[in-house]
PDB file of C-alpha atoms and ligand atoms in Angstrom:
ATOM      1  CA  MET A 152      91.964  91.302  94.815  1.00  0.00           C
ATOM      2  CA  GLY A 153      94.082  94.143  93.432  1.00  0.00           C
ATOM      3  CA  VAL A 154      97.801  94.298  94.214  1.00  0.00           C
ATOM      4  CA  VAL A 155      99.276  97.526  95.572  1.00  0.00           C
ATOM      5  CA  ASN A 156     103.008  97.492  96.241  1.00  0.00           C
ATOM      6  CA  VAL A 157     104.393 100.334  98.318  1.00  0.00           C
ATOM      7  CA  THR A 158     108.045 100.541  97.399  1.00  0.00           C
ATOM      8  CA  PRO A 159     110.469 103.457  97.232  1.00  0.00           C
ATOM      9  CA  ASP A 160     110.878 102.930  93.485  1.00  0.00           C
ATOM     10  CA  SER A 161     107.249 103.907  92.840  1.00  0.00           C
ATOM     11  CA  PHE A 162     107.126 107.289  91.123  1.00  0.00           C
ATOM     12  CA  SER A 163     107.370 110.407  93.247  1.00  0.00           C
ATOM     13  CA  ASP A 164     105.308 113.547  92.688  1.00  0.00           C
ATOM     14  CA  GLY A 165     107.269 115.453  95.319  1.00  0.00           C
ATOM     15  CA  GLY A 166     104.570 115.224  97.993  1.00  0.00           C
ATOM     16  CA  GLU A 167     105.325 114.709 101.678  1.00  0.00           C
ATOM     17  CA  THR A 168     104.941 110.911 101.400  1.00  0.00           C
ATOM     18  CA  PRO A 169     105.105 110.371  97.640  1.00  0.00           C
ATOM     19  CA  ASP A 170     105.280 106.572  97.740  1.00  0.00           C
ATOM     20  CA  ALA A 171     102.201 106.352  99.953  1.00  0.00           C
ATOM     21  CA  GLU A 172     100.265 108.901  97.893  1.00  0.00           C
ATOM     22  CA  ALA A 173     100.961 107.048  94.657  1.00  0.00           C
ATOM     23  CA  ALA A 174      99.993 103.710  96.226  1.00  0.00           C
ATOM     24  CA  ILE A 175      96.734 105.125  97.615  1.00  0.00           C
ATOM     25  CA  ALA A 176      95.874 106.482  94.168  1.00  0.00           C
ATOM     26  CA  ARG A 177      96.562 103.061  92.576  1.00  0.00           C
ATOM     27  CA  GLY A 178      94.364 101.376  95.202  1.00  0.00           C
ATOM     28  CA  ARG A 179      91.519 103.830  94.581  1.00  0.00           C
ATOM     29  CA  ALA A 180      91.761 103.260  90.829  1.00  0.00           C
ATOM     30  CA  MET A 181      91.557  99.493  91.385  1.00  0.00           C
ATOM     31  CA  LEU A 182      88.466  99.915  93.578  1.00  0.00           C
ATOM     32  CA  ALA A 183      86.860 102.055  90.857  1.00  0.00           C
ATOM     33  CA  ALA A 184      87.739  99.306  88.347  1.00  0.00           C
ATOM     34  CA  GLY A 185      85.877  96.707  90.425  1.00  0.00           C
ATOM     35  CA  ALA A 186      88.302  95.253  92.951  1.00  0.00           C
ATOM     36  CA  ASP A 187      86.669  93.765  96.069  1.00  0.00           C
ATOM     37  CA  ILE A 188      89.897  93.662  98.098  1.00  0.00           C
ATOM     38  CA  ILE A 189      93.154  95.635  97.943  1.00  0.00           C
ATOM     39  CA  ASP A 190      96.290  93.729  98.976  1.00  0.00           C
ATOM     40  CA  VAL A 191      98.897  96.166 100.299  1.00  0.00           C
ATOM     41  CA  GLY A 192     102.511  95.006 100.525  1.00  0.00           C
ATOM     42  CA  GLY A 193     105.845  96.696 101.191  1.00  0.00           C
ATOM     43  CA  GLU A 194     108.380  93.896 100.895  1.00  0.00           C
ATOM     44  CA  SER A 195     109.411  92.300  97.626  1.00  0.00           C
ATOM     45  CA  THR A 196     108.935  88.531  97.718  1.00  0.00           C
ATOM     46  CA  ARG A 197     110.248  88.089  94.188  1.00  0.00           C
ATOM     47  CA  PRO A 198     112.707  85.249  93.737  1.00  0.00           C
ATOM     48  CA  GLY A 199     116.111  86.284  95.114  1.00  0.00           C
ATOM     49  CA  ALA A 200     114.789  89.322  96.997  1.00  0.00           C
ATOM     50  CA  ALA A 201     116.466  90.301 100.264  1.00  0.00           C
ATOM     51  CA  SER A 202     114.238  90.694 103.341  1.00  0.00           C
ATOM     52  CA  LEU A 203     113.115  94.105 104.565  1.00  0.00           C
ATOM     53  CA  ASP A 204     113.291  95.550 108.085  1.00  0.00           C
ATOM     54  CA  PRO A 205     109.784  95.073 109.601  1.00  0.00           C
ATOM     55  CA  ALA A 206     109.720  98.664 110.895  1.00  0.00           C
ATOM     56  CA  GLU A 207     110.403  99.937 107.368  1.00  0.00           C
ATOM     57  CA  GLU A 208     107.735  97.615 105.934  1.00  0.00           C
ATOM     58  CA  GLN A 209     105.253  98.881 108.519  1.00  0.00           C
ATOM     59  CA  SER A 210     105.966 102.560 107.821  1.00  0.00           C
ATOM     60  CA  ARG A 211     105.419 101.946 104.099  1.00  0.00           C
ATOM     61  CA  ILE A 212     102.121 100.065 104.286  1.00  0.00           C
ATOM     62  CA  VAL A 213     100.262 101.507 107.310  1.00  0.00           C
ATOM     63  CA  PRO A 214      99.438 104.937 105.786  1.00  0.00           C
ATOM     64  CA  VAL A 215      98.168 103.247 102.615  1.00  0.00           C
ATOM     65  CA  ILE A 216      96.057 100.753 104.569  1.00  0.00           C
ATOM     66  CA  ARG A 217      94.639 103.556 106.748  1.00  0.00           C
ATOM     67  CA  ALA A 218      93.602 105.672 103.745  1.00  0.00           C
ATOM     68  CA  LEU A 219      92.022 102.825 101.744  1.00  0.00           C
ATOM     69  CA  ALA A 220      90.233 101.385 104.798  1.00  0.00           C
ATOM     70  CA  ALA A 221      88.878 104.873 105.576  1.00  0.00           C
ATOM     71  CA  ASP A 222      87.395 104.861 102.043  1.00  0.00           C
ATOM     72  CA  GLY A 223      85.505 101.703 103.051  1.00  0.00           C
ATOM     73  CA  ALA A 224      87.722  99.266 101.159  1.00  0.00           C
ATOM     74  CA  VAL A 225      88.398  95.732 102.349  1.00  0.00           C
ATOM     75  CA  VAL A 226      92.177  95.739 102.727  1.00  0.00           C
ATOM     76  CA  SER A 227      94.555  92.819 103.146  1.00  0.00           C
ATOM     77  CA  ALA A 228      98.046  93.306 104.541  1.00  0.00           C
ATOM     78  CA  ASP A 229     100.787  91.333 102.798  1.00  0.00           C
ATOM     79  CA  THR A 230     103.297  90.686 105.591  1.00  0.00           C
ATOM     80  CA  ARG A 231     105.247  87.911 107.308  1.00  0.00           C
ATOM     81  CA  HIS A 232     105.813  89.904 110.519  1.00  0.00           C
ATOM     82  CA  ALA A 233     103.589  89.694 113.618  1.00  0.00           C
ATOM     83  CA  ALA A 234     104.229  93.302 114.651  1.00  0.00           C
ATOM     84  CA  VAL A 235     103.285  94.547 111.186  1.00  0.00           C
ATOM     85  CA  MET A 236     100.087  92.448 111.270  1.00  0.00           C
ATOM     86  CA  ALA A 237      99.070  94.153 114.523  1.00  0.00           C
ATOM     87  CA  ALA A 238      99.737  97.636 113.136  1.00  0.00           C
ATOM     88  CA  ALA A 239      98.003  96.830 109.846  1.00  0.00           C
ATOM     89  CA  VAL A 240      94.833  95.580 111.552  1.00  0.00           C
ATOM     90  CA  ALA A 241      94.868  98.611 113.880  1.00  0.00           C
ATOM     91  CA  ALA A 242      94.992 100.759 110.713  1.00  0.00           C
ATOM     92  CA  GLY A 243      91.926  99.007 109.307  1.00  0.00           C
ATOM     93  CA  ALA A 244      93.146  95.901 107.455  1.00  0.00           C
ATOM     94  CA  ARG A 245      90.612  93.076 107.706  1.00  0.00           C
ATOM     95  CA  ILE A 246      92.757  90.334 106.168  1.00  0.00           C
ATOM     96  CA  VAL A 247      96.319  89.174 106.841  1.00  0.00           C
ATOM     97  CA  ASN A 248      97.945  87.763 103.679  1.00  0.00           C
ATOM     98  CA  ASP A 249     101.045  85.880 104.824  1.00  0.00           C
ATOM     99  CA  VAL A 250     103.123  84.095 102.157  1.00  0.00           C
ATOM    100  CA  SER A 251     104.627  82.004 104.980  1.00  0.00           C
ATOM    101  CA  ALA A 252     101.157  80.860 106.197  1.00  0.00           C
ATOM    102  CA  LEU A 253     101.837  82.443 109.630  1.00  0.00           C
ATOM    103  CA  SER A 254     104.989  80.336 110.085  1.00  0.00           C
ATOM    104  CA  ALA A 255     107.769  82.913 109.640  1.00  0.00           C
ATOM    105  CA  GLU A 256     107.593  84.272 113.197  1.00  0.00           C
ATOM    106  CA  PRO A 257     106.601  82.393 116.362  1.00  0.00           C
ATOM    107  CA  GLY A 258     104.135  85.136 117.372  1.00  0.00           C
ATOM    108  CA  SER A 259     102.238  85.320 114.079  1.00  0.00           C
ATOM    109  CA  LEU A 260      99.532  82.723 114.819  1.00  0.00           C
ATOM    110  CA  ALA A 261      98.650  84.324 118.170  1.00  0.00           C
ATOM    111  CA  GLN A 262      98.790  87.836 116.718  1.00  0.00           C
ATOM    112  CA  ALA A 263      96.519  86.948 113.823  1.00  0.00           C
ATOM    113  CA  ALA A 264      94.112  85.169 116.184  1.00  0.00           C
ATOM    114  CA  GLN A 265      93.830  88.028 118.637  1.00  0.00           C
ATOM    115  CA  SER A 266      93.497  90.625 115.853  1.00  0.00           C
ATOM    116  CA  GLY A 267      90.240  89.041 114.680  1.00  0.00           C
ATOM    117  CA  ALA A 268      91.379  89.326 111.048  1.00  0.00           C
ATOM    118  CA  HIS A 269      90.737  86.854 108.275  1.00  0.00           C
ATOM    119  CA  VAL A 270      93.911  85.077 107.130  1.00  0.00           C
ATOM    120  CA  ILE A 271      95.264  83.846 103.800  1.00  0.00           C
ATOM    121  CA  LEU A 272      97.616  80.879 104.209  1.00  0.00           C
ATOM    122  CA  MET A 273      99.957  80.487 101.241  1.00  0.00           C
ATOM    123  CA  HIS A 274     102.282  77.603 100.448  1.00  0.00           C
ATOM    124  CA  MET A 275     105.928  78.441  99.800  1.00  0.00           C
ATOM    125  CA  LYS A 276     108.816  75.975  99.529  1.00  0.00           C
ATOM    126  CA  GLY A 277     111.840  77.476 101.281  1.00  0.00           C
ATOM    127  CA  ASP A 278     112.195  81.265 101.422  1.00  0.00           C
ATOM    128  CA  PRO A 279     112.122  83.937  98.700  1.00  0.00           C
ATOM    129  CA  ARG A 280     115.932  84.060  98.525  1.00  0.00           C
ATOM    130  CA  THR A 281     116.373  80.378  97.620  1.00  0.00           C
ATOM    131  CA  MET A 282     112.943  79.054  96.637  1.00  0.00           C
ATOM    132  CA  GLN A 283     113.599  78.830  92.894  1.00  0.00           C
ATOM    133  CA  ASP A 284     116.811  76.795  93.285  1.00  0.00           C
ATOM    134  CA  ASP A 285     115.689  73.489  91.731  1.00  0.00           C
ATOM    135  CA  PRO A 286     112.440  72.898  93.674  1.00  0.00           C
ATOM    136  CA  ARG A 287     111.399  69.215  93.769  1.00  0.00           C
ATOM    137  CA  TYR A 288     108.268  67.373  94.869  1.00  0.00           C
ATOM    138  CA  ASP A 289     107.107  63.755  94.612  1.00  0.00           C
ATOM    139  CA  ASP A 290     103.496  64.953  94.190  1.00  0.00           C
ATOM    140  CA  VAL A 291     103.238  68.742  94.250  1.00  0.00           C
ATOM    141  CA  VAL A 292      99.441  68.860  94.579  1.00  0.00           C
ATOM    142  CA  ALA A 293      99.363  66.349  97.464  1.00  0.00           C
ATOM    143  CA  GLU A 294     102.274  68.045  99.251  1.00  0.00           C
ATOM    144  CA  VAL A 295     100.810  71.552  98.955  1.00  0.00           C
ATOM    145  CA  ALA A 296      97.384  70.303 100.105  1.00  0.00           C
ATOM    146  CA  ALA A 297      98.911  68.466 103.099  1.00  0.00           C
ATOM    147  CA  TYR A 298     100.930  71.536 104.093  1.00  0.00           C
ATOM    148  CA  LEU A 299      97.883  73.815 103.897  1.00  0.00           C
ATOM    149  CA  ALA A 300      95.784  71.308 105.873  1.00  0.00           C
ATOM    150  CA  GLU A 301      98.455  71.343 108.602  1.00  0.00           C
ATOM    151  CA  ARG A 302      98.536  75.175 108.649  1.00  0.00           C
ATOM    152  CA  ILE A 303      94.715  75.342 108.853  1.00  0.00           C
ATOM    153  CA  GLU A 304      94.860  73.104 111.948  1.00  0.00           C
ATOM    154  CA  ALA A 305      97.627  75.252 113.480  1.00  0.00           C
ATOM    155  CA  CYS A 306      95.414  78.315 112.988  1.00  0.00           C
ATOM    156  CA  VAL A 307      92.375  76.628 114.512  1.00  0.00           C
ATOM    157  CA  ARG A 308      94.458  75.528 117.533  1.00  0.00           C
ATOM    158  CA  ALA A 309      95.622  79.142 117.911  1.00  0.00           C
ATOM    159  CA  GLY A 310      92.001  80.332 118.006  1.00  0.00           C
ATOM    160  CA  ILE A 311      91.411  81.503 114.415  1.00  0.00           C
ATOM    161  CA  PRO A 312      87.914  80.397 113.362  1.00  0.00           C
ATOM    162  CA  ARG A 313      87.886  78.077 110.332  1.00  0.00           C
ATOM    163  CA  ALA A 314      85.458  80.512 108.670  1.00  0.00           C
ATOM    164  CA  LYS A 315      88.192  83.178 108.645  1.00  0.00           C
ATOM    165  CA  ILE A 316      90.790  81.047 106.823  1.00  0.00           C
ATOM    166  CA  ALA A 317      91.554  80.970 103.088  1.00  0.00           C
ATOM    167  CA  VAL A 318      94.289  78.944 101.363  1.00  0.00           C
ATOM    168  CA  ASP A 319      96.554  79.600  98.388  1.00  0.00           C
ATOM    169  CA  PRO A 320      98.875  77.240  96.440  1.00  0.00           C
ATOM    170  CA  GLY A 321     101.553  79.946  96.130  1.00  0.00           C
ATOM    171  CA  ILE A 322     102.108  79.953  92.379  1.00  0.00           C
ATOM    172  CA  GLY A 323     105.798  80.647  91.672  1.00  0.00           C
ATOM    173  CA  PHE A 324     106.949  80.233  95.275  1.00  0.00           C
ATOM    174  CA  GLY A 325     109.374  77.313  95.023  1.00  0.00           C
ATOM    175  CA  LYS A 326     107.748  75.796  91.929  1.00  0.00           C
ATOM    176  CA  THR A 327     108.668  75.047  88.319  1.00  0.00           C
ATOM    177  CA  VAL A 328     106.319  75.723  85.406  1.00  0.00           C
ATOM    178  CA  THR A 329     105.183  72.093  85.588  1.00  0.00           C
ATOM    179  CA  HIS A 330     104.415  72.431  89.310  1.00  0.00           C
ATOM    180  CA  ASN A 331     102.486  75.673  88.756  1.00  0.00           C
ATOM    181  CA  VAL A 332     100.400  74.204  85.950  1.00  0.00           C
ATOM    182  CA  ALA A 333      99.628  71.068  87.989  1.00  0.00           C
ATOM    183  CA  LEU A 334      98.473  73.202  90.932  1.00  0.00           C
ATOM    184  CA  ILE A 335      96.133  75.345  88.810  1.00  0.00           C
ATOM    185  CA  ALA A 336      94.781  72.317  86.942  1.00  0.00           C
ATOM    186  CA  ASN A 337      94.103  70.512  90.245  1.00  0.00           C
ATOM    187  CA  LEU A 338      92.844  73.412  92.334  1.00  0.00           C
ATOM    188  CA  GLY A 339      89.842  71.231  93.145  1.00  0.00           C
ATOM    189  CA  ARG A 340      92.091  69.262  95.504  1.00  0.00           C
ATOM    190  CA  LEU A 341      92.628  72.419  97.555  1.00  0.00           C
ATOM    191  CA  LYS A 342      88.891  73.163  97.565  1.00  0.00           C
ATOM    192  CA  GLU A 343      88.493  69.882  99.477  1.00  0.00           C
ATOM    193  CA  LEU A 344      90.173  71.579 102.463  1.00  0.00           C
ATOM    194  CA  GLY A 345      86.877  73.425 102.923  1.00  0.00           C
ATOM    195  CA  CYS A 346      88.249  76.980 102.821  1.00  0.00           C
ATOM    196  CA  PRO A 347      88.049  79.603 100.064  1.00  0.00           C
ATOM    197  CA  VAL A 348      90.937  79.335  97.603  1.00  0.00           C
ATOM    198  CA  VAL A 349      93.034  82.379  96.647  1.00  0.00           C
ATOM    199  CA  LEU A 350      95.104  82.246  93.456  1.00  0.00           C
ATOM    200  CA  GLY A 351      97.912  84.610  92.429  1.00  0.00           C
ATOM    201  CA  VAL A 352      99.068  84.157  88.843  1.00  0.00           C
ATOM    202  CA  SER A 353      99.210  87.755  87.626  1.00  0.00           C
ATOM    203  CA  ARG A 354     102.309  88.532  85.499  1.00  0.00           C
ATOM    204  CA  LYS A 355     104.292  85.669  87.064  1.00  0.00           C
ATOM    205  CA  SER A 356     107.258  84.164  85.252  1.00  0.00           C
ATOM    206  CA  PHE A 357     105.577  80.826  84.428  1.00  0.00           C
ATOM    207  CA  ILE A 358     103.385  82.797  81.976  1.00  0.00           C
ATOM    208  CA  GLY A 359     106.431  83.974  80.061  1.00  0.00           C
ATOM    209  CA  LYS A 360     107.926  80.479  80.214  1.00  0.00           C
ATOM    210  CA  LEU A 361     104.745  78.955  78.705  1.00  0.00           C
ATOM    211  CA  SER A 362     104.819  81.553  75.940  1.00  0.00           C
ATOM    212  CA  ARG A 363     107.708  83.548  74.455  1.00  0.00           C
ATOM    213  CA  ASN A 364     109.534  84.692  77.597  1.00  0.00           C
ATOM    214  CA  GLU A 365     107.731  88.015  77.619  1.00  0.00           C
ATOM    215  CA  PRO A 366     108.708  90.423  80.442  1.00  0.00           C
ATOM    216  CA  PRO A 367     106.149  90.956  83.291  1.00  0.00           C
ATOM    217  CA  GLN A 368     104.453  93.992  81.718  1.00  0.00           C
ATOM    218  CA  GLU A 369     103.722  91.939  78.572  1.00  0.00           C
ATOM    219  CA  ARG A 370     102.063  89.044  80.409  1.00  0.00           C
ATOM    220  CA  LEU A 371      98.494  90.407  80.665  1.00  0.00           C
ATOM    221  CA  ALA A 372      96.869  88.029  78.164  1.00  0.00           C
ATOM    222  CA  GLY A 373      98.427  84.981  79.801  1.00  0.00           C
ATOM    223  CA  SER A 374      97.524  86.329  83.242  1.00  0.00           C
ATOM    224  CA  LEU A 375      93.857  86.594  82.206  1.00  0.00           C
ATOM    225  CA  ALA A 376      93.906  83.085  80.733  1.00  0.00           C
ATOM    226  CA  ALA A 377      95.436  81.658  83.906  1.00  0.00           C
ATOM    227  CA  ALA A 378      93.020  83.561  86.165  1.00  0.00           C
ATOM    228  CA  LEU A 379      89.979  82.298  84.245  1.00  0.00           C
ATOM    229  CA  ALA A 380      91.352  78.745  84.226  1.00  0.00           C
ATOM    230  CA  GLY A 381      91.823  79.006  87.980  1.00  0.00           C
ATOM    231  CA  ILE A 382      88.313  80.360  88.488  1.00  0.00           C
ATOM    232  CA  ALA A 383      86.960  77.501  86.341  1.00  0.00           C
ATOM    233  CA  ARG A 384      88.698  75.106  88.744  1.00  0.00           C
ATOM    234  CA  GLY A 385      87.235  76.808  91.808  1.00  0.00           C
ATOM    235  CA  ALA A 386      89.399  79.786  92.776  1.00  0.00           C
ATOM    236  CA  ASP A 387      87.303  82.138  94.919  1.00  0.00           C
ATOM    237  CA  ILE A 388      89.688  85.113  94.938  1.00  0.00           C
ATOM    238  CA  VAL A 389      92.253  86.027  92.264  1.00  0.00           C
ATOM    239  CA  ARG A 390      95.138  88.340  93.166  1.00  0.00           C
ATOM    240  CA  VAL A 391      95.808  90.572  90.144  1.00  0.00           C
ATOM    241  CA  HIS A 392      97.663  93.669  88.983  1.00  0.00           C
ATOM    242  CA  ASP A 393      95.136  94.446  86.196  1.00  0.00           C
ATOM    243  CA  VAL A 394      91.718  94.783  87.817  1.00  0.00           C
ATOM    244  CA  ALA A 395      89.720  96.351  84.960  1.00  0.00           C
ATOM    245  CA  GLU A 396      90.995  93.788  82.440  1.00  0.00           C
ATOM    246  CA  THR A 397      90.309  90.871  84.796  1.00  0.00           C
ATOM    247  CA  ARG A 398      86.781  92.167  85.485  1.00  0.00           C
ATOM    248  CA  GLN A 399      86.147  92.426  81.721  1.00  0.00           C
ATOM    249  CA  ALA A 400      87.458  88.923  81.013  1.00  0.00           C
ATOM    250  CA  LEU A 401      85.411  87.470  83.881  1.00  0.00           C
ATOM    251  CA  ALA A 402      82.200  89.263  82.865  1.00  0.00           C
ATOM    252  CA  VAL A 403      82.375  87.964  79.289  1.00  0.00           C
ATOM    253  CA  TRP A 404      83.475  84.452  80.275  1.00  0.00           C
ATOM    254  CA  ARG A 405      80.637  84.159  82.823  1.00  0.00           C
ATOM    255  CA  ALA A 406      78.023  85.498  80.396  1.00  0.00           C
ATOM    256  CA  VAL A 407      78.885  83.042  77.645  1.00  0.00           C
ATOM    257  CA  LEU A 408      79.217  80.114  80.059  1.00  0.00           C
ATOM    258  CA  GLU A 409      75.708  80.850  81.247  1.00  0.00           C
ATOM    259  CA  GLY A 410      74.622  80.500  77.612  1.00  0.00           C
ATOM    260  CA  GLY A 411      73.088  83.918  77.128  1.00  0.00           C
ATOM    261  CA  ARG A 412      69.978  83.063  79.127  1.00  0.00           C
ATOM    262  CA  GLY A 413      69.344  86.797  79.528  1.00  0.00           C
ATOM    263  CA  SER A 414      68.653  87.281  75.785  1.00  0.00           C
TER     264      SER A 414
HETATM  265  C1  8Y4 B 531     105.812  89.622  88.111  1.00  0.00           C
HETATM  266  C2  8Y4 B 531     104.852  90.149  88.925  1.00  0.00           C
HETATM  267  C3  8Y4 B 531     106.581  88.572  88.557  1.00  0.00           C
HETATM  268  C4  8Y4 B 531     104.659  89.632  90.184  1.00  0.00           C
HETATM  269  C5  8Y4 B 531     106.398  88.062  89.831  1.00  0.00           C
HETATM  270  C6  8Y4 B 531     105.443  88.585  90.638  1.00  0.00           C
HETATM  271  C7  8Y4 B 531     101.145  85.963  95.968  1.00  0.00           C
HETATM  272  C8  8Y4 B 531     101.011  86.696  97.145  1.00  0.00           C
HETATM  273  C9  8Y4 B 531     102.683  87.459  95.988  1.00  0.00           C
HETATM  274  C10 8Y4 B 531     100.245  84.889  95.716  1.00  0.00           C
HETATM  275  C11 8Y4 B 531      99.207  85.455  97.823  1.00  0.00           C
HETATM  276  C12 8Y4 B 531     104.350  88.263  92.816  1.00  0.00           C
HETATM  277  C13 8Y4 B 531     102.228  88.608  98.201  1.00  0.00           C
HETATM  278  C14 8Y4 B 531     104.709  87.649  94.102  1.00  0.00           C
HETATM  279  N1  8Y4 B 531     102.182  86.454  95.236  1.00  0.00           N
HETATM  280  N2  8Y4 B 531     100.050  86.464  98.067  1.00  0.00           N
HETATM  281  N3  8Y4 B 531     101.986  87.635  97.155  1.00  0.00           N
HETATM  282  N4  8Y4 B 531      99.298  84.677  96.685  1.00  0.00           N
HETATM  283  N5  8Y4 B 531      98.238  85.152  98.691  1.00  0.00           N
HETATM  284  N6  8Y4 B 531     105.325  88.081  91.909  1.00  0.00           N
HETATM  285  O1  8Y4 B 531     100.312  84.167  94.724  1.00  0.00           O
HETATM  286  O2  8Y4 B 531     103.334  88.869  92.632  1.00  0.00           O
HETATM  287  S1  8Y4 B 531     104.052  88.451  95.561  1.00  0.00           S
END
């Protein structure tokens, strides 16, 4: 899954909708590089980020979703708002990726159910504004698994088929480095929920903290290592900024794990 953020700070080439045009081009490049899914988001969920008006979020992401879906891409919409989910699916999104696991708005479960979309349920402790303020758990893996199990049941009660649900431990969302490492190392415990597991580690701050505090654009090597470790533990989908590099790492890692039986 390739990440496309549609934000006003993305470079402008002076076109009529420069942010959308640039985002569509990045999505197309990721598809050419081997992405199976493009995740389109308009709101920053970085630690400390303020929330965005849903109408503004919708106007950013819908044109990008429409263009990439028209190309035949499988598109996921990264949103916590029911109204944006409806517009995104109408524009061709087939997956709703909600970092609040469809809990942020009372209408989200019903909206996702009636849209027919697949859903990604992510664990987050607190909200993006406060989540990194000293997060604590007795047993992070057990607590994340129990939360996701509860959200799966809420989805099923709302009419979302189990076969359309994936889960995600929410790396970096209300977690310390120790919590993040424990979740990746024990991803097998989330597999027991019976749904595909999505993992987002790309360029996140725990990579810098495990290394030399590199800034996000210098975290590719650690991102690849974490993605492969997650895949080794059962991740079915990895959410990444660097699609070509992740494809290369995965191709080589798979070939050597298989022992070169093709030679
Ligand atoms: C540098 C680059 C530092 C990126 C931080 C970040 C996930 C997600 C995000 C995830 C799912 C992010 C929308 C955070 N992370 N959705 N979204 N899983 N399902 N931060 O892990 O990329 S945004």
